[in-house]
Coordinates of C-alpha atoms in Angstrom, one line a residue:
X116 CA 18.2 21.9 9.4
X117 CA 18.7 20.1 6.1
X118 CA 16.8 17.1 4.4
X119 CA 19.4 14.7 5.2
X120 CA 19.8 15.7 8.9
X121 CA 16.0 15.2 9.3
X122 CA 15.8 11.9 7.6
X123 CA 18.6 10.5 9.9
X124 CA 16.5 12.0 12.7
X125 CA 13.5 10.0 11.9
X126 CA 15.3 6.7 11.4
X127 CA 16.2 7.5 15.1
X128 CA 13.1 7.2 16.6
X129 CA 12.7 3.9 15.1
X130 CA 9.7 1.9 13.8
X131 CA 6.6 0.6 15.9
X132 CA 7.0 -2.9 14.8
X133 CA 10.9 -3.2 15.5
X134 CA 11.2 -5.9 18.0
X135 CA 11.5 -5.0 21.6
X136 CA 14.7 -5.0 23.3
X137 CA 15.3 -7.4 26.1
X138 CA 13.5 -5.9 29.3
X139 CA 11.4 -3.6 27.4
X140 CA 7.9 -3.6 27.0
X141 CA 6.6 -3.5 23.3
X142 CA 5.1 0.1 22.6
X143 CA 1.2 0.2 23.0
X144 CA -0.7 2.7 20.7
X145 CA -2.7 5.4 21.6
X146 CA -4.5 7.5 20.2
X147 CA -4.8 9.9 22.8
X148 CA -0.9 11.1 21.8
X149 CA -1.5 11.5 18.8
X150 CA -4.4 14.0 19.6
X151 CA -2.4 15.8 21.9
X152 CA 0.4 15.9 19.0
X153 CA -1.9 17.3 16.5
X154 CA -3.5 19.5 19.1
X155 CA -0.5 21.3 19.6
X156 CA 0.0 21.9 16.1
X157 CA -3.6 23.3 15.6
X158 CA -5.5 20.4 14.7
X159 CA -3.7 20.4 11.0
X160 CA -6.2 17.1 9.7
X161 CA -9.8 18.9 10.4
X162 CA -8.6 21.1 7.8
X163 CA -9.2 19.3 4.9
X164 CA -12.4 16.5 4.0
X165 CA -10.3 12.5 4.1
X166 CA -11.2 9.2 3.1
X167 CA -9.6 7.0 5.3
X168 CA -8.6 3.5 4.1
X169 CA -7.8 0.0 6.0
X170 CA -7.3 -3.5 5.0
X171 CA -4.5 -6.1 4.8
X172 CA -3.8 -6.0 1.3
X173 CA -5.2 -3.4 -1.6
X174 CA -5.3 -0.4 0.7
X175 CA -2.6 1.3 -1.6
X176 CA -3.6 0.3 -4.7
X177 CA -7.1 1.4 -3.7
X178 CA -6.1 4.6 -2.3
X179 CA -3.4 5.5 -5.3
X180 CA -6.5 4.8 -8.0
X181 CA -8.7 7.0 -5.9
X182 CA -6.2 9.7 -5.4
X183 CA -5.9 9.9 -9.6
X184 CA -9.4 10.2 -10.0
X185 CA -10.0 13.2 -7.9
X186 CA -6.8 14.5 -9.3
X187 CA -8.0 14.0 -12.7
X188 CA -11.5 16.0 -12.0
X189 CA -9.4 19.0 -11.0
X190 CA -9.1 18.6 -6.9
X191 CA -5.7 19.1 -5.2
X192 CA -5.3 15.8 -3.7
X193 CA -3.4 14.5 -0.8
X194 CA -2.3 10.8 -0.8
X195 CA -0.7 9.8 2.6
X196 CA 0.6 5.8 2.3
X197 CA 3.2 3.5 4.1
X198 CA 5.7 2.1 3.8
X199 CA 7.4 3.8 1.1
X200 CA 9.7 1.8 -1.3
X201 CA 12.7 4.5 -1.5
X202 CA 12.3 7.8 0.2
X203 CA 10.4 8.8 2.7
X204 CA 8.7 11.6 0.7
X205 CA 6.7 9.2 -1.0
X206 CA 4.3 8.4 1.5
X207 CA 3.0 12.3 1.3
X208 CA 1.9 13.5 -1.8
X209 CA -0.5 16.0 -3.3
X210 CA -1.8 15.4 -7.0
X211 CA 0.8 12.8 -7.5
X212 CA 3.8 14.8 -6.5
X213 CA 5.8 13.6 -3.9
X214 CA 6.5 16.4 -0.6
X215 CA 9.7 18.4 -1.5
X216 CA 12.8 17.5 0.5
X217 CA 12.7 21.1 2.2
X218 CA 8.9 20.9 3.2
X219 CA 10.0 17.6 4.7
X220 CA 12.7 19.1 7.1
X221 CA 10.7 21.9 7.7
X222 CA 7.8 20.0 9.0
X223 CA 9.4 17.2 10.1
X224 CA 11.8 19.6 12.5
X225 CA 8.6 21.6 13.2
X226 CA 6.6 18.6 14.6
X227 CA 10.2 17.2 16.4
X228 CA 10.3 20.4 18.7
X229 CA 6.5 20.3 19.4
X230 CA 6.9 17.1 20.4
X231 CA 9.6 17.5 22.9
X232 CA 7.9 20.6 24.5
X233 CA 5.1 18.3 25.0
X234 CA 7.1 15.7 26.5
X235 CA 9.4 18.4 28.8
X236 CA 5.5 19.4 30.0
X237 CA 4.5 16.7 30.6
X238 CA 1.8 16.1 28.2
X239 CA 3.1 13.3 26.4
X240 CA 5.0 10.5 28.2
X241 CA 6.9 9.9 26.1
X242 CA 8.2 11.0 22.2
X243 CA 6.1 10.0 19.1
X244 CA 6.6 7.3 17.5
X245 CA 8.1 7.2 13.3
X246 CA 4.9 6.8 12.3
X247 CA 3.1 9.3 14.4
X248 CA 6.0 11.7 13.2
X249 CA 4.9 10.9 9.8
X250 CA 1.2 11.3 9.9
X251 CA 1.8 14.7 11.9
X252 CA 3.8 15.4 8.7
X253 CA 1.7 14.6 6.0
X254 CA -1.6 16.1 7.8
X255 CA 0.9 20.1 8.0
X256 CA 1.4 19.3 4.7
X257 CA -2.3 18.6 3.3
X258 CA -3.1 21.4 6.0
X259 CA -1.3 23.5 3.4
X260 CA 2.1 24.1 5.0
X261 CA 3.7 24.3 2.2
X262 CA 6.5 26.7 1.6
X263 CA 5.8 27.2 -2.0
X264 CA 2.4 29.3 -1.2
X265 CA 2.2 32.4 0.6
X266 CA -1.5 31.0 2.0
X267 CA -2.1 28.3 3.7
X268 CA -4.5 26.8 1.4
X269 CA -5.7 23.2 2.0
X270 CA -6.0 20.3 -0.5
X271 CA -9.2 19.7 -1.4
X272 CA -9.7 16.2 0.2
X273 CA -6.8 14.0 1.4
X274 CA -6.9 10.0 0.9
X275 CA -5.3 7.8 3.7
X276 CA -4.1 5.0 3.7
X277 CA -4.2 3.4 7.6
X278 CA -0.3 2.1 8.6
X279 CA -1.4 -1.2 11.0
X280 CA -5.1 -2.2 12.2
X281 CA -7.4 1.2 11.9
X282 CA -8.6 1.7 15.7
X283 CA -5.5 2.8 17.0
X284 CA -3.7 3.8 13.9
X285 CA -2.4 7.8 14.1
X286 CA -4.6 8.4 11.3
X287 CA -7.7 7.3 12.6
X288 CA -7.9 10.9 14.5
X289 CA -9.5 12.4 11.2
X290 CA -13.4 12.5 10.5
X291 CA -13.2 11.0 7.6
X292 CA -16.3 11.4 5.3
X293 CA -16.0 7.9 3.8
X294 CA -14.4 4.8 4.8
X295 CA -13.0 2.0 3.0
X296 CA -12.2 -1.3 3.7
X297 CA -10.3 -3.4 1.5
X298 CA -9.7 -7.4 1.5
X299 CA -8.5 -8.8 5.2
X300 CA -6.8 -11.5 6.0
X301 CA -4.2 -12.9 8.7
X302 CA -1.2 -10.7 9.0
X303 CA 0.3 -8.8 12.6
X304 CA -1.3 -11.6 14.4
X305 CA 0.7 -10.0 17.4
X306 CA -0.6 -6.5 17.1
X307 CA -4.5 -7.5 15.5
X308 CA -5.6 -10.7 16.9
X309 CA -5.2 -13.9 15.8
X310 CA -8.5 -14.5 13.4
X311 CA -9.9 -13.0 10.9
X312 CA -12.6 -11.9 12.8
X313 CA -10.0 -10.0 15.6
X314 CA -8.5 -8.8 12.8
X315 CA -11.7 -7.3 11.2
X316 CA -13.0 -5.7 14.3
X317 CA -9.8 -4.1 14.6
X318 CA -9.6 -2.5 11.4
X319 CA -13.1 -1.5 10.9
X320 CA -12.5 1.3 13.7
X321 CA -12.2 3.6 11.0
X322 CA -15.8 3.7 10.8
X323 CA -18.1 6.4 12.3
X324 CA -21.6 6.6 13.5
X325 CA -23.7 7.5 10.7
X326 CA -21.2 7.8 8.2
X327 CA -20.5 5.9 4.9
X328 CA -18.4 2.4 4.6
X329 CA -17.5 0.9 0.9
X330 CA -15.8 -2.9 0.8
X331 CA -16.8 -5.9 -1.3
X332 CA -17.6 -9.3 0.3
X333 CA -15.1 -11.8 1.5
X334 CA -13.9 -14.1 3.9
X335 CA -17.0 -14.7 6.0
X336 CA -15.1 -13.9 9.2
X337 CA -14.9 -10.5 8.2
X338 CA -18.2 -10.1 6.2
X339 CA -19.8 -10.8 9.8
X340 CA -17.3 -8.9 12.1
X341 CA -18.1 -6.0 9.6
X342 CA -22.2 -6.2 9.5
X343 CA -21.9 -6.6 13.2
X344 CA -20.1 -2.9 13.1
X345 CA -22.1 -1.4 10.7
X346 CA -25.5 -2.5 12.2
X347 CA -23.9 -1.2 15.6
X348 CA -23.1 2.4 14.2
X349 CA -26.0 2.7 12.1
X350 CA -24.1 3.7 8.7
X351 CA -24.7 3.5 5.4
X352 CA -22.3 0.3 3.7
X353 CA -22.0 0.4 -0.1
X354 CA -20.8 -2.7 -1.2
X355 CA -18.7 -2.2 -4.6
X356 CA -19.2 -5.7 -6.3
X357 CA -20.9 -4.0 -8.9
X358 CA -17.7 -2.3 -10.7
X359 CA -16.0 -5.8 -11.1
X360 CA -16.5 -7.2 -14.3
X361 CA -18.6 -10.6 -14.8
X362 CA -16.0 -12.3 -16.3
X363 CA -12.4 -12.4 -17.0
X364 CA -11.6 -9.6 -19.3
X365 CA -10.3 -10.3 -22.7
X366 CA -7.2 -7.7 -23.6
X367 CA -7.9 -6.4 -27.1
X368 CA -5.3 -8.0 -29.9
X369 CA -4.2 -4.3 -29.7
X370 CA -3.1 -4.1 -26.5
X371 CA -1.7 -7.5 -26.3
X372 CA 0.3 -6.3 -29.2
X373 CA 1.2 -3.2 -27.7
X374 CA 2.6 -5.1 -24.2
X375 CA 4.5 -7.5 -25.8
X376 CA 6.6 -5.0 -27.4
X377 CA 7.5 -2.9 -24.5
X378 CA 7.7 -5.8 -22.3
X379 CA 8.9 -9.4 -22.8
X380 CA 6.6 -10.8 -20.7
X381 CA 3.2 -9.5 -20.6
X382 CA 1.1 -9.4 -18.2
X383 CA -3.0 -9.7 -18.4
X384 CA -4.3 -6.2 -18.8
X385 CA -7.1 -4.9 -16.5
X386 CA -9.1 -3.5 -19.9
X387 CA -13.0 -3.9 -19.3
X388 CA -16.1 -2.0 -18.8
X389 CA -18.8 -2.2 -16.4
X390 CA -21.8 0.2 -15.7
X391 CA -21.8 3.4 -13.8
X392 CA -25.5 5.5 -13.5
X393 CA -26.3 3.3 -16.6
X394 CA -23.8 4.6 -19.0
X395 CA -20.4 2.0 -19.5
X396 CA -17.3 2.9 -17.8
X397 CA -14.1 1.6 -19.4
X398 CA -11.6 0.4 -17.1
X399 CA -7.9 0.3 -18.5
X400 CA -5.8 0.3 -15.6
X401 CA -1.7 -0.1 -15.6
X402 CA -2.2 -2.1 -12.1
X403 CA -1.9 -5.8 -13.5
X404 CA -3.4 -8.4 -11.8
X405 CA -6.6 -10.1 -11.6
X406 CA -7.0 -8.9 -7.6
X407 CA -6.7 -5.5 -8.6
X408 CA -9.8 -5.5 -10.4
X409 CA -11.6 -5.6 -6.4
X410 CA -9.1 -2.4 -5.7
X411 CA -10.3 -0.7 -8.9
X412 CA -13.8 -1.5 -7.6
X413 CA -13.8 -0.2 -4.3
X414 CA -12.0 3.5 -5.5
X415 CA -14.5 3.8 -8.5
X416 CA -17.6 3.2 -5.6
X417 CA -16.3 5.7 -3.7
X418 CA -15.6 8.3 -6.8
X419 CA -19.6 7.9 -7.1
X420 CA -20.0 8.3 -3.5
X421 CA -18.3 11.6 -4.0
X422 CA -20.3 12.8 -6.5
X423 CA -22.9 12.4 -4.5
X424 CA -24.2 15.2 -2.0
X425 CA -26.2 13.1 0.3
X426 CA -23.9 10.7 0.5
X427 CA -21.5 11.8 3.2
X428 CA -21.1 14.5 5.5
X429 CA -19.5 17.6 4.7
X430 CA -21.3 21.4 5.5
X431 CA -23.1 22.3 2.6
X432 CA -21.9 26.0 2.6
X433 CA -18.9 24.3 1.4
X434 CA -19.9 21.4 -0.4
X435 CA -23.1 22.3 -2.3
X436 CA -22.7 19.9 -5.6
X437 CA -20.7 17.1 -4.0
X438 CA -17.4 16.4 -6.2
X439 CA -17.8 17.3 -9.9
X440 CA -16.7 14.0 -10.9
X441 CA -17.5 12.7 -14.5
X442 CA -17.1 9.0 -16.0
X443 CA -14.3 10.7 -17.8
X444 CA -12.6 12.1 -14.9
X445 CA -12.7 8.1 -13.4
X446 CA -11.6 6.5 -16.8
X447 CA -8.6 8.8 -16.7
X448 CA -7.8 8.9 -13.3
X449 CA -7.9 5.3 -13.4
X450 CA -5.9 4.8 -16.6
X451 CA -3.2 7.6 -15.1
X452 CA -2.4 5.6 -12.0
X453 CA 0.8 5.3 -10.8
X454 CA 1.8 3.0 -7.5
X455 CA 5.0 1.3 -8.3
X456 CA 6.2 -2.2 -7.1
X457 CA 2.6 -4.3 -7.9
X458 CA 3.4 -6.9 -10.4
X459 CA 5.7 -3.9 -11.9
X460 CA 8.1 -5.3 -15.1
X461 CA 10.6 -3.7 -15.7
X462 CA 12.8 -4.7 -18.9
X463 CA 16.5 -4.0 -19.8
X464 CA 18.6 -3.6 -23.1
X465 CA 19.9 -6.3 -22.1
X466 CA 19.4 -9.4 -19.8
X467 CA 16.3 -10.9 -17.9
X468 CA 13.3 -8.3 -17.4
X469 CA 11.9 -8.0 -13.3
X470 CA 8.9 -8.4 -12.4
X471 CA 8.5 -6.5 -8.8
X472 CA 5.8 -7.2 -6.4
X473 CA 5.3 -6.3 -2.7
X474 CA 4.0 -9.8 -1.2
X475 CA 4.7 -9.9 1.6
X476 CA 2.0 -12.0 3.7
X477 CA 0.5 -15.4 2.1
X478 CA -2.4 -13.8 0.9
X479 CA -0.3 -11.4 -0.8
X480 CA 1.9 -14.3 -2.4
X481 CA -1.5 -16.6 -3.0
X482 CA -2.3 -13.7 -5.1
X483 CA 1.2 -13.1 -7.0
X484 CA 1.2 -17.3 -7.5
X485 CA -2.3 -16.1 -9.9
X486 CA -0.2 -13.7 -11.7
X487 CA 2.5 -16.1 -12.4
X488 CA 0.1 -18.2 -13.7
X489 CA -1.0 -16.3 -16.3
X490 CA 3.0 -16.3 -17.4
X491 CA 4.5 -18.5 -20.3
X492 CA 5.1 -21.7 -19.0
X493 CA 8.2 -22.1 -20.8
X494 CA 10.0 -18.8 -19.2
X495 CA 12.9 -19.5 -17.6
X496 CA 12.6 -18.0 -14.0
X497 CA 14.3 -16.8 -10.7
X498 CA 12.7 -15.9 -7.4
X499 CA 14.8 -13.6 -5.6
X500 CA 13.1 -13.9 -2.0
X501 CA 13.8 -12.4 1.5
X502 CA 10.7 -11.7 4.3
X503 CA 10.2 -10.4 7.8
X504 CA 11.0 -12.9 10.5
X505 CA 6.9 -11.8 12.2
X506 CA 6.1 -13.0 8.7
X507 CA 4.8 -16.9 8.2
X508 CA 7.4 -17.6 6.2
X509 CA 6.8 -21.5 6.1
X510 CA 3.3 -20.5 4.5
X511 CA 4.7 -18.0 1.5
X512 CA 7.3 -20.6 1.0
X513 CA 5.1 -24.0 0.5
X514 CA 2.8 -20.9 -1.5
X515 CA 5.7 -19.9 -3.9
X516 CA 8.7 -22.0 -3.6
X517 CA 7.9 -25.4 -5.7
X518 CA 7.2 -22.5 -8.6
X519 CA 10.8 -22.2 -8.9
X520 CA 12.1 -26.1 -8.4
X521 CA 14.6 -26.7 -11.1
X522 CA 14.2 -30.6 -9.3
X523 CA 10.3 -31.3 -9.3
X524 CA 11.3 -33.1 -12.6
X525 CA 9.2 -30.3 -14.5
X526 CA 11.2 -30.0 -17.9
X527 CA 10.2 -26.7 -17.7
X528 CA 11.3 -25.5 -14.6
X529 CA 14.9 -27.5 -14.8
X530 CA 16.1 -24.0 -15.6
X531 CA 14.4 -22.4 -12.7
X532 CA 16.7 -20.6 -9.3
X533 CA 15.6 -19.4 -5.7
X534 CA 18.1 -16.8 -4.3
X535 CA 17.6 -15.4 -1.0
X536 CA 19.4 -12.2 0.3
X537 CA 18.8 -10.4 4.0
X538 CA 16.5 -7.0 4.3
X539 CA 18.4 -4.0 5.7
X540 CA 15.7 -4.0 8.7
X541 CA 15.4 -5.3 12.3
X542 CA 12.7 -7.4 11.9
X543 CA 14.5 -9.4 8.8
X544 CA 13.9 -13.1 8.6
X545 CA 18.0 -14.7 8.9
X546 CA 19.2 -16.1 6.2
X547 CA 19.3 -19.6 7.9
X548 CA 15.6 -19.4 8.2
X549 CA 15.1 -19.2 4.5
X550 CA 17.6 -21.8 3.7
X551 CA 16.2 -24.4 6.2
X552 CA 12.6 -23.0 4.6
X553 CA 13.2 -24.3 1.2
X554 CA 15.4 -27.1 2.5
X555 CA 12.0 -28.2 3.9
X556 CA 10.4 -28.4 0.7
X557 CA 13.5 -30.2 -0.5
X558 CA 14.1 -27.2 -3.0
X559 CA 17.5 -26.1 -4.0
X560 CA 18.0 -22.2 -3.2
X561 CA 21.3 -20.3 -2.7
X562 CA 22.2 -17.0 -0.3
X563 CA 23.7 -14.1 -1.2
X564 CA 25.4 -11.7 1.4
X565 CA 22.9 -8.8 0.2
X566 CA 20.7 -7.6 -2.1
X567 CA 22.9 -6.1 -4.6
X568 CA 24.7 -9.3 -4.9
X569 CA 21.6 -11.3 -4.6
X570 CA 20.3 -9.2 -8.0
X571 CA 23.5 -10.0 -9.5
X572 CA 23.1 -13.1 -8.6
X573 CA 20.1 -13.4 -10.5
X574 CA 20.6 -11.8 -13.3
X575 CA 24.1 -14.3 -14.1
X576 CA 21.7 -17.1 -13.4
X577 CA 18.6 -16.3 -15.7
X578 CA 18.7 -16.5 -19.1
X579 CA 18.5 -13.1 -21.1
X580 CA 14.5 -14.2 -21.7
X581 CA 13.9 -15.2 -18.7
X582 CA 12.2 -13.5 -15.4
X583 CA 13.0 -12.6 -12.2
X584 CA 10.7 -11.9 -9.8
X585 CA 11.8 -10.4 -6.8
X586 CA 9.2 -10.3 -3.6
X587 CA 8.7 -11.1 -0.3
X588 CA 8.8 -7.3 1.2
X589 CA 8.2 -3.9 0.6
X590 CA 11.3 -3.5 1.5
X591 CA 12.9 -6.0 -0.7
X592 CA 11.1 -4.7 -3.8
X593 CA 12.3 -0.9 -2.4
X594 CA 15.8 -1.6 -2.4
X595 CA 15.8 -3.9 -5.6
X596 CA 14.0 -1.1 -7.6
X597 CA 16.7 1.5 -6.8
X598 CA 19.5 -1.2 -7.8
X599 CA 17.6 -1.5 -10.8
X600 CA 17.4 1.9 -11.9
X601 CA 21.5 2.0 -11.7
X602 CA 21.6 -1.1 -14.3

């Protein structure tokens, strides 16, 4: 069966979050299924050592850093992540290459017909769900069924990144040998719980008795709700505060230099050094932003917990030395990093540049109103906006909104647009809802009939050194990157 044909497949199944048609109880996760799934396919995920990752916001910037560390010091890496911004094949990759299209259809067919022999049986009551599908997928893959080797040869360690919550996540049926959790904060409020704390529990169920948690302190809902779970399972926590810089980082005249050409609006590099084993690390990440600086953190803790025999549990017939990783495997793992559609710019020959970013919950949008801080006042700028409707959209609108008033009587902003477009996705937010959002605020925005227009849109409406910045949804930033690639 070809690429295509299993693509459409997949869409068919569709997504665990979709609303619930009238009559129909939502879907409840289980991880039971998935076990049974990956039984039947030979237990593909206790193949291969994992670091499994949870959090609301950071979890893929953390895991795509991590991933191009161990890449750089020689391991064949796995990186499983969700959603993807394009294609599907993105959220399954080994050493930075995405799964080919015919290793997709092979195992996505593969795992379809084990799946419906289960269910004809009896085993399963029912079909897996997208992301199940997907996570059966990636775990073949990592397993080392790929048809490009005549051996089924694992990777060497796979990093995941966990899709909602952690408990009852697909992923969560791995040992994993570290666990990560990254900032939490209030987001699927219908799925996790309604506080922080809920929320926390929930998500630190990626961690094992015994084993080995890295995070960084927070909100003090979750710093409690995760001592309470670590006391409980008696593991070792590693708290990663030491890899973020004292103070604010000051970009080298260089590099300012060097940003401002490419670019023409630079952004605040993450350039520093801190101290790892008592020698300096330099940090010069392409991830911009002063909030990635806690996601660099957390994958340069664990690159030491790797390196580190004692530190985690792995046979030692297998793992005598721990991971060879050296300061200059991190540096350029860390300076090699490539995860698309965080405070991404892109510029044109001609025209506005666009500044991408995947906010799509008010923490994420609290953090991309810091970023736009650190932009010239004096830009010109247009938010093109669109959200999920299980999304507090009244929150990332009083958050983000009055930056883009061309009435607030800001001289500065009098050149300033909002234009919202819908998302190609059940669980879009209607374009009335946005309007009467901003109408709210008393804040002038205007609708487009999608997002191709909407960019258009835009683009006619900012001047040629001006910024858009287009957010609100992975999806949103997926869609507006491929239009972007056709300008």
């Amino acid at each position: 069966m070809s690429y295509a044909a299993a693509v459409d497949h997949l869409y068919a199944l569709g997504h665990e979050l979709a609303p619930a048609t009238p009559n129909t109880p939502r879907r409840k996760f289980d991880l039971a299924h998935m076990r049974v799934l990956a039984g039947a396919l030979g237990n593909p995920q206790i193949t291969f050592p994992s670091v499994l990752i949870a959090g609301t916001n950071g979890k893929g910037s953390t895991a795509a850093t991590l991933s191009s560390i161990l890449t750089a010091a020689g391991y064949r890496t796995g990186l499983y992540t969700s959603p993807h911004l394009v294609r599907v094949n993105e959220r399954i990759q080994i050493d930075g290459h995405e799964i080919s299209d015919e290793d997709f259809a092979r195992l996505y067919f593969h795992v379809d017909e084990s799946a419906r022999l289960l269910v004809d049986s009896g085993d399963l009551p029912y079909p897996p769900s997208f992301f199940e599908v997907l996570t059966a997928v990636g775990f073949l893959y990592f397993a080392g069924e790929r048809a490009a080797q005549a051996e089924k040869t694992p990777v060497d360690i796979a990093i995941l990144e966990v899709g909602l919550g952690g408990r009852l996540d697909a992923t969560n049926i791995v040992d994993p040998i570290l666990s990560i959790l990254t900032d939490i904060a209030l987001d699927h409020q219908d799925y996790l719980g309604n506080t922080i704390a809920e929320i926390t529990r929930e998500k630190a169920g990626i961690l094992r008795p015994g084993g080995t948690l890295i995070t960084l302190p927070q909100h003090p809902e979750a710093n409690q709700a995760i001592g309470e779970a670590a006391a409980t399972l008696n593991l070792r926590a590693i708290n990663a505060a030491s890899y973020i810089p004292r103070q604010t980082p000051v970009i080298p005249r260089h590099d300012l230099e060097a940003r401002s050409s490419e670019t023409a609006t630079p952004l605040p590099a993450n350039h520093y050094a801190v101290t790892l084993d008592g020698d300096n690390l330099e940090v010069n990440s392409p991830l911009s932003g002063h909030h990635q600086q806690r996601n660099i953190a957390l994958a340069i803790a664990a690159a030491a917990e790797l390196r580190n025999l004692d530190s985690y549990k792995l046979p030692r017939e297998s793992n005598q030395y721990g991971y060879n990783i050296s300061k200059a495997h991190i540096e350029a793992g860390i300076r090699n990093t490539q995860w698309p559609g965080r405070l991404e710019l892109l510029a044109f020959p001609s025209g506005p540049s666009l500044l991408l970013d995947v906010a799509h919950n008010p923490a994420g949008a609290w953090t991309l109103r810091a970023a736009i801080a650190q932009l010239p006042e004096a830009q010109p700028r247009t938010l093109l906006f669109s959200c999920l409707r299980d999304k507090d959209l009244n929150e990332m609108a009083q958050i983000l909104f009055p930056l883009f008033d061309p009435s607030s009587g800001d001289p500065e902003r009098r050149k300033d647009h909002i234009v919202f477009a819908p998302i190609d996705n059940p669980r879009a937010a209607a374009i009335e809802d946005l309007l009467a959002a901003a109408h709210a605020l008393d804040i002038p925005a205007h609708a487009a009939p999608h997002l191709a227009a909407a960019l258009a849109q835009a683009r006619a409406v900012t001047p040629a050194n001006g910024l858009i910045i287009a957010t609100g949804s992975v999806y949103l930033v997926g869609e507006i990157r491929r239009l972007a690639g056709e300008l």
